[in-house]
Amino acid sequence: MGQALGTLQSAQVTGFIVGPLLGGLLSHLMGYRPIFFFTGACCLTAALIVIGFVREEFKKTGERKGSRLRQNLLNVYQSANLRTMFVLLIMIQVSIQIVTPFLSLYLEYLKVPPDRIGLMTGLVFGITGLPMP
């Protein structure tokens, strides 16, 4: 389960980094309208693949006690390592995502040419993924 969660977290972070970078580059090259249609087509294709090929068979293997949010948070609070990781993860996510609504406006304020706002916004978001020494 740890490996699966690590893979999912890595994929999510990669998407947050590469998505805006690629989106900014494509918006600069093609404009916004084709990208919206392409994204919609990708989502429709993914939905059809899931509907057509994913089959789940549920087998009840006995009584399983459900996990409660309160108990999970208590476990995090009781472990110093988990508590530190939890706080750091929240701080990192908030610091990156808090500027999302304002970044393109700020770049416009910095006199970035209007035809390059999307590209520069994508580059700024993509830079957050570069490791710092």
mmCIF file of C-alpha atoms in Angstrom:
data_model
loop_
_atom_site.group_PDB
_atom_site.id
_atom_site.type_symbol
_atom_site.label_atom_id
_atom_site.label_comp_id
_atom_site.label_asym_id
_atom_site.label_seq_id
_atom_site.Cartn_x
_atom_site.Cartn_y
_atom_site.Cartn_z
ATOM 1 C CA MET A 1 0.000 0.000 0.000
ATOM 2 C CA GLY A 2 2.898 2.345 0.739
ATOM 3 C CA GLN A 3 4.307 1.914 -2.757
ATOM 4 C CA ALA A 4 0.906 2.558 -4.335
ATOM 5 C CA LEU A 5 0.385 5.706 -2.275
ATOM 6 C CA GLY A 6 3.896 6.907 -3.108
ATOM 7 C CA THR A 7 3.254 6.359 -6.809
ATOM 8 C CA LEU A 8 -0.064 8.221 -6.644
ATOM 9 C CA GLN A 9 1.500 11.139 -4.758
ATOM 10 C CA SER A 10 4.376 11.311 -7.253
ATOM 11 C CA ALA A 11 1.935 11.324 -10.160
ATOM 12 C CA GLN A 12 -0.113 14.075 -8.536
ATOM 13 C CA VAL A 13 2.889 16.306 -7.912
ATOM 14 C CA THR A 14 4.183 15.669 -11.431
ATOM 15 C CA GLY A 15 0.793 16.671 -12.812
ATOM 16 C CA PHE A 16 0.788 19.878 -10.758
ATOM 17 C CA ILE A 17 4.219 20.756 -12.131
ATOM 18 C CA VAL A 18 4.074 19.581 -15.740
ATOM 19 C CA GLY A 19 0.393 20.467 -16.317
ATOM 20 C CA PRO A 20 0.667 24.250 -16.001
ATOM 21 C CA LEU A 21 4.032 24.250 -17.769
ATOM 22 C CA LEU A 22 2.664 22.324 -20.748
ATOM 23 C CA GLY A 23 -0.624 24.256 -20.652
ATOM 24 C CA GLY A 24 1.195 27.592 -20.724
ATOM 25 C CA LEU A 25 3.366 26.487 -23.626
ATOM 26 C CA LEU A 26 0.406 25.145 -25.622
ATOM 27 C CA SER A 27 -1.716 28.246 -24.929
ATOM 28 C CA HIS A 28 1.120 30.358 -26.283
ATOM 29 C CA LEU A 29 1.452 28.228 -29.412
ATOM 30 C CA MET A 30 -2.204 27.395 -30.152
ATOM 31 C CA GLY A 31 -4.468 29.607 -28.053
ATOM 32 C CA TYR A 32 -6.987 28.526 -25.426
ATOM 33 C CA ARG A 33 -9.873 27.179 -27.508
ATOM 34 C CA PRO A 34 -8.087 24.161 -29.063
ATOM 35 C CA ILE A 35 -6.667 23.222 -25.666
ATOM 36 C CA PHE A 36 -10.134 23.165 -24.084
ATOM 37 C CA PHE A 37 -11.431 20.910 -26.865
ATOM 38 C CA PHE A 38 -8.377 18.645 -26.598
ATOM 39 C CA THR A 39 -8.759 18.399 -22.809
ATOM 40 C CA GLY A 40 -12.450 17.585 -23.169
ATOM 41 C CA ALA A 41 -11.659 14.877 -25.725
ATOM 42 C CA CYS A 42 -9.028 13.380 -23.392
ATOM 43 C CA CYS A 43 -11.495 13.321 -20.491
ATOM 44 C CA LEU A 44 -14.180 11.706 -22.652
ATOM 45 C CA THR A 45 -11.709 9.096 -23.912
ATOM 46 C CA ALA A 46 -10.577 8.298 -20.368
ATOM 47 C CA ALA A 47 -14.190 7.969 -19.201
ATOM 48 C CA LEU A 48 -15.027 5.601 -22.064
ATOM 49 C CA ILE A 49 -11.941 3.489 -21.347
ATOM 50 C CA VAL A 50 -12.919 3.194 -17.678
ATOM 51 C CA ILE A 51 -16.535 2.364 -18.482
ATOM 52 C CA GLY A 52 -15.535 -0.184 -21.117
ATOM 53 C CA PHE A 53 -12.574 -1.956 -19.545
ATOM 54 C CA VAL A 54 -12.612 -1.595 -15.771
ATOM 55 C CA ARG A 55 -14.461 -4.388 -13.993
ATOM 56 C CA GLU A 56 -14.710 -4.632 -10.248
ATOM 57 C CA GLU A 57 -15.829 -7.659 -8.331
ATOM 58 C CA PHE A 58 -16.552 -7.073 -4.699
ATOM 59 C CA LYS A 59 -16.107 -10.026 -2.390
ATOM 60 C CA LYS A 60 -17.100 -9.532 1.189
ATOM 61 C CA THR A 61 -14.349 -11.014 3.329
ATOM 62 C CA GLY A 62 -15.862 -10.444 6.719
ATOM 63 C CA GLU A 63 -16.649 -7.558 8.955
ATOM 64 C CA ARG A 64 -14.206 -4.705 8.493
ATOM 65 C CA LYS A 65 -14.104 -1.805 10.858
ATOM 66 C CA GLY A 66 -14.145 1.462 8.959
ATOM 67 C CA SER A 67 -11.464 4.048 9.480
ATOM 68 C CA ARG A 68 -12.586 7.167 11.252
ATOM 69 C CA LEU A 69 -11.186 10.599 10.542
ATOM 70 C CA ARG A 70 -10.830 11.397 14.206
ATOM 71 C CA GLN A 71 -8.787 8.247 14.858
ATOM 72 C CA ASN A 72 -6.555 8.943 11.850
ATOM 73 C CA LEU A 73 -5.873 12.500 12.973
ATOM 74 C CA LEU A 74 -5.151 11.225 16.480
ATOM 75 C CA ASN A 75 -2.603 8.777 15.030
ATOM 76 C CA VAL A 76 -0.944 11.612 13.120
ATOM 77 C CA TYR A 77 -0.889 13.814 16.208
ATOM 78 C CA GLN A 78 0.653 11.082 18.398
ATOM 79 C CA SER A 79 3.548 10.381 16.027
ATOM 80 C CA ALA A 80 6.195 13.107 15.913
ATOM 81 C CA ASN A 81 7.374 12.085 12.431
ATOM 82 C CA LEU A 82 3.865 11.984 10.966
ATOM 83 C CA ARG A 83 2.976 15.273 12.648
ATOM 84 C CA THR A 84 6.034 16.956 11.132
ATOM 85 C CA MET A 85 5.349 15.515 7.671
ATOM 86 C CA PHE A 86 1.679 16.510 7.882
ATOM 87 C CA VAL A 87 2.487 20.119 8.805
ATOM 88 C CA LEU A 88 5.192 20.380 6.118
ATOM 89 C CA LEU A 89 2.901 18.946 3.454
ATOM 90 C CA ILE A 90 0.181 21.437 4.337
ATOM 91 C CA MET A 91 2.654 24.343 4.328
ATOM 92 C CA ILE A 92 4.089 23.359 0.937
ATOM 93 C CA GLN A 93 0.684 22.883 -0.692
ATOM 94 C CA VAL A 94 -0.689 26.144 0.704
ATOM 95 C CA SER A 95 2.394 28.130 -0.311
ATOM 96 C CA ILE A 96 2.238 26.868 -3.888
ATOM 97 C CA GLN A 97 -1.535 26.971 -4.372
ATOM 98 C CA ILE A 98 -2.244 30.282 -2.636
ATOM 99 C CA VAL A 99 -0.826 32.280 -5.554
ATOM 100 C CA THR A 100 -2.774 30.393 -8.226
ATOM 101 C CA PRO A 101 -5.608 32.905 -8.676
ATOM 102 C CA PHE A 102 -3.324 35.928 -8.637
ATOM 103 C CA LEU A 103 -0.284 34.860 -10.600
ATOM 104 C CA SER A 104 -1.458 35.824 -14.080
ATOM 105 C CA LEU A 105 -2.689 39.192 -12.749
ATOM 106 C CA TYR A 106 0.655 39.781 -11.078
ATOM 107 C CA LEU A 107 2.534 38.936 -14.273
ATOM 108 C CA GLU A 108 0.311 41.391 -16.121
ATOM 109 C CA TYR A 109 1.178 44.001 -13.462
ATOM 110 C CA LEU A 110 4.871 43.295 -14.151
ATOM 111 C CA LYS A 111 4.258 44.338 -17.776
ATOM 112 C CA VAL A 112 4.566 40.877 -19.337
ATOM 113 C CA PRO A 113 3.191 41.139 -22.897
ATOM 114 C CA PRO A 114 -0.441 39.960 -22.993
ATOM 115 C CA ASP A 115 0.290 37.299 -25.619
ATOM 116 C CA ARG A 116 2.838 35.669 -23.263
ATOM 117 C CA ILE A 117 0.904 35.718 -19.976
ATOM 118 C CA GLY A 118 -0.148 32.048 -20.287
ATOM 119 C CA LEU A 119 3.365 30.926 -21.174
ATOM 120 C CA MET A 120 5.000 32.844 -18.335
ATOM 121 C CA THR A 121 2.407 31.664 -15.802
ATOM 122 C CA GLY A 122 3.076 28.068 -16.819
ATOM 123 C CA LEU A 123 6.817 28.609 -16.520
ATOM 124 C CA VAL A 124 6.487 30.109 -13.044
ATOM 125 C CA PHE A 125 4.381 27.159 -11.875
ATOM 126 C CA GLY A 126 6.759 24.697 -13.535
ATOM 127 C CA ILE A 127 9.724 26.213 -11.720
ATOM 128 C CA THR A 128 8.246 25.109 -8.392
ATOM 129 C CA GLY A 129 9.188 21.558 -9.340
ATOM 130 C CA LEU A 130 12.884 22.229 -9.808
ATOM 131 C CA PRO A 131 14.940 20.872 -6.945
ATOM 132 C CA MET A 132 16.848 23.510 -5.063
ATOM 133 C CA PRO A 133 20.350 22.665 -3.764
#
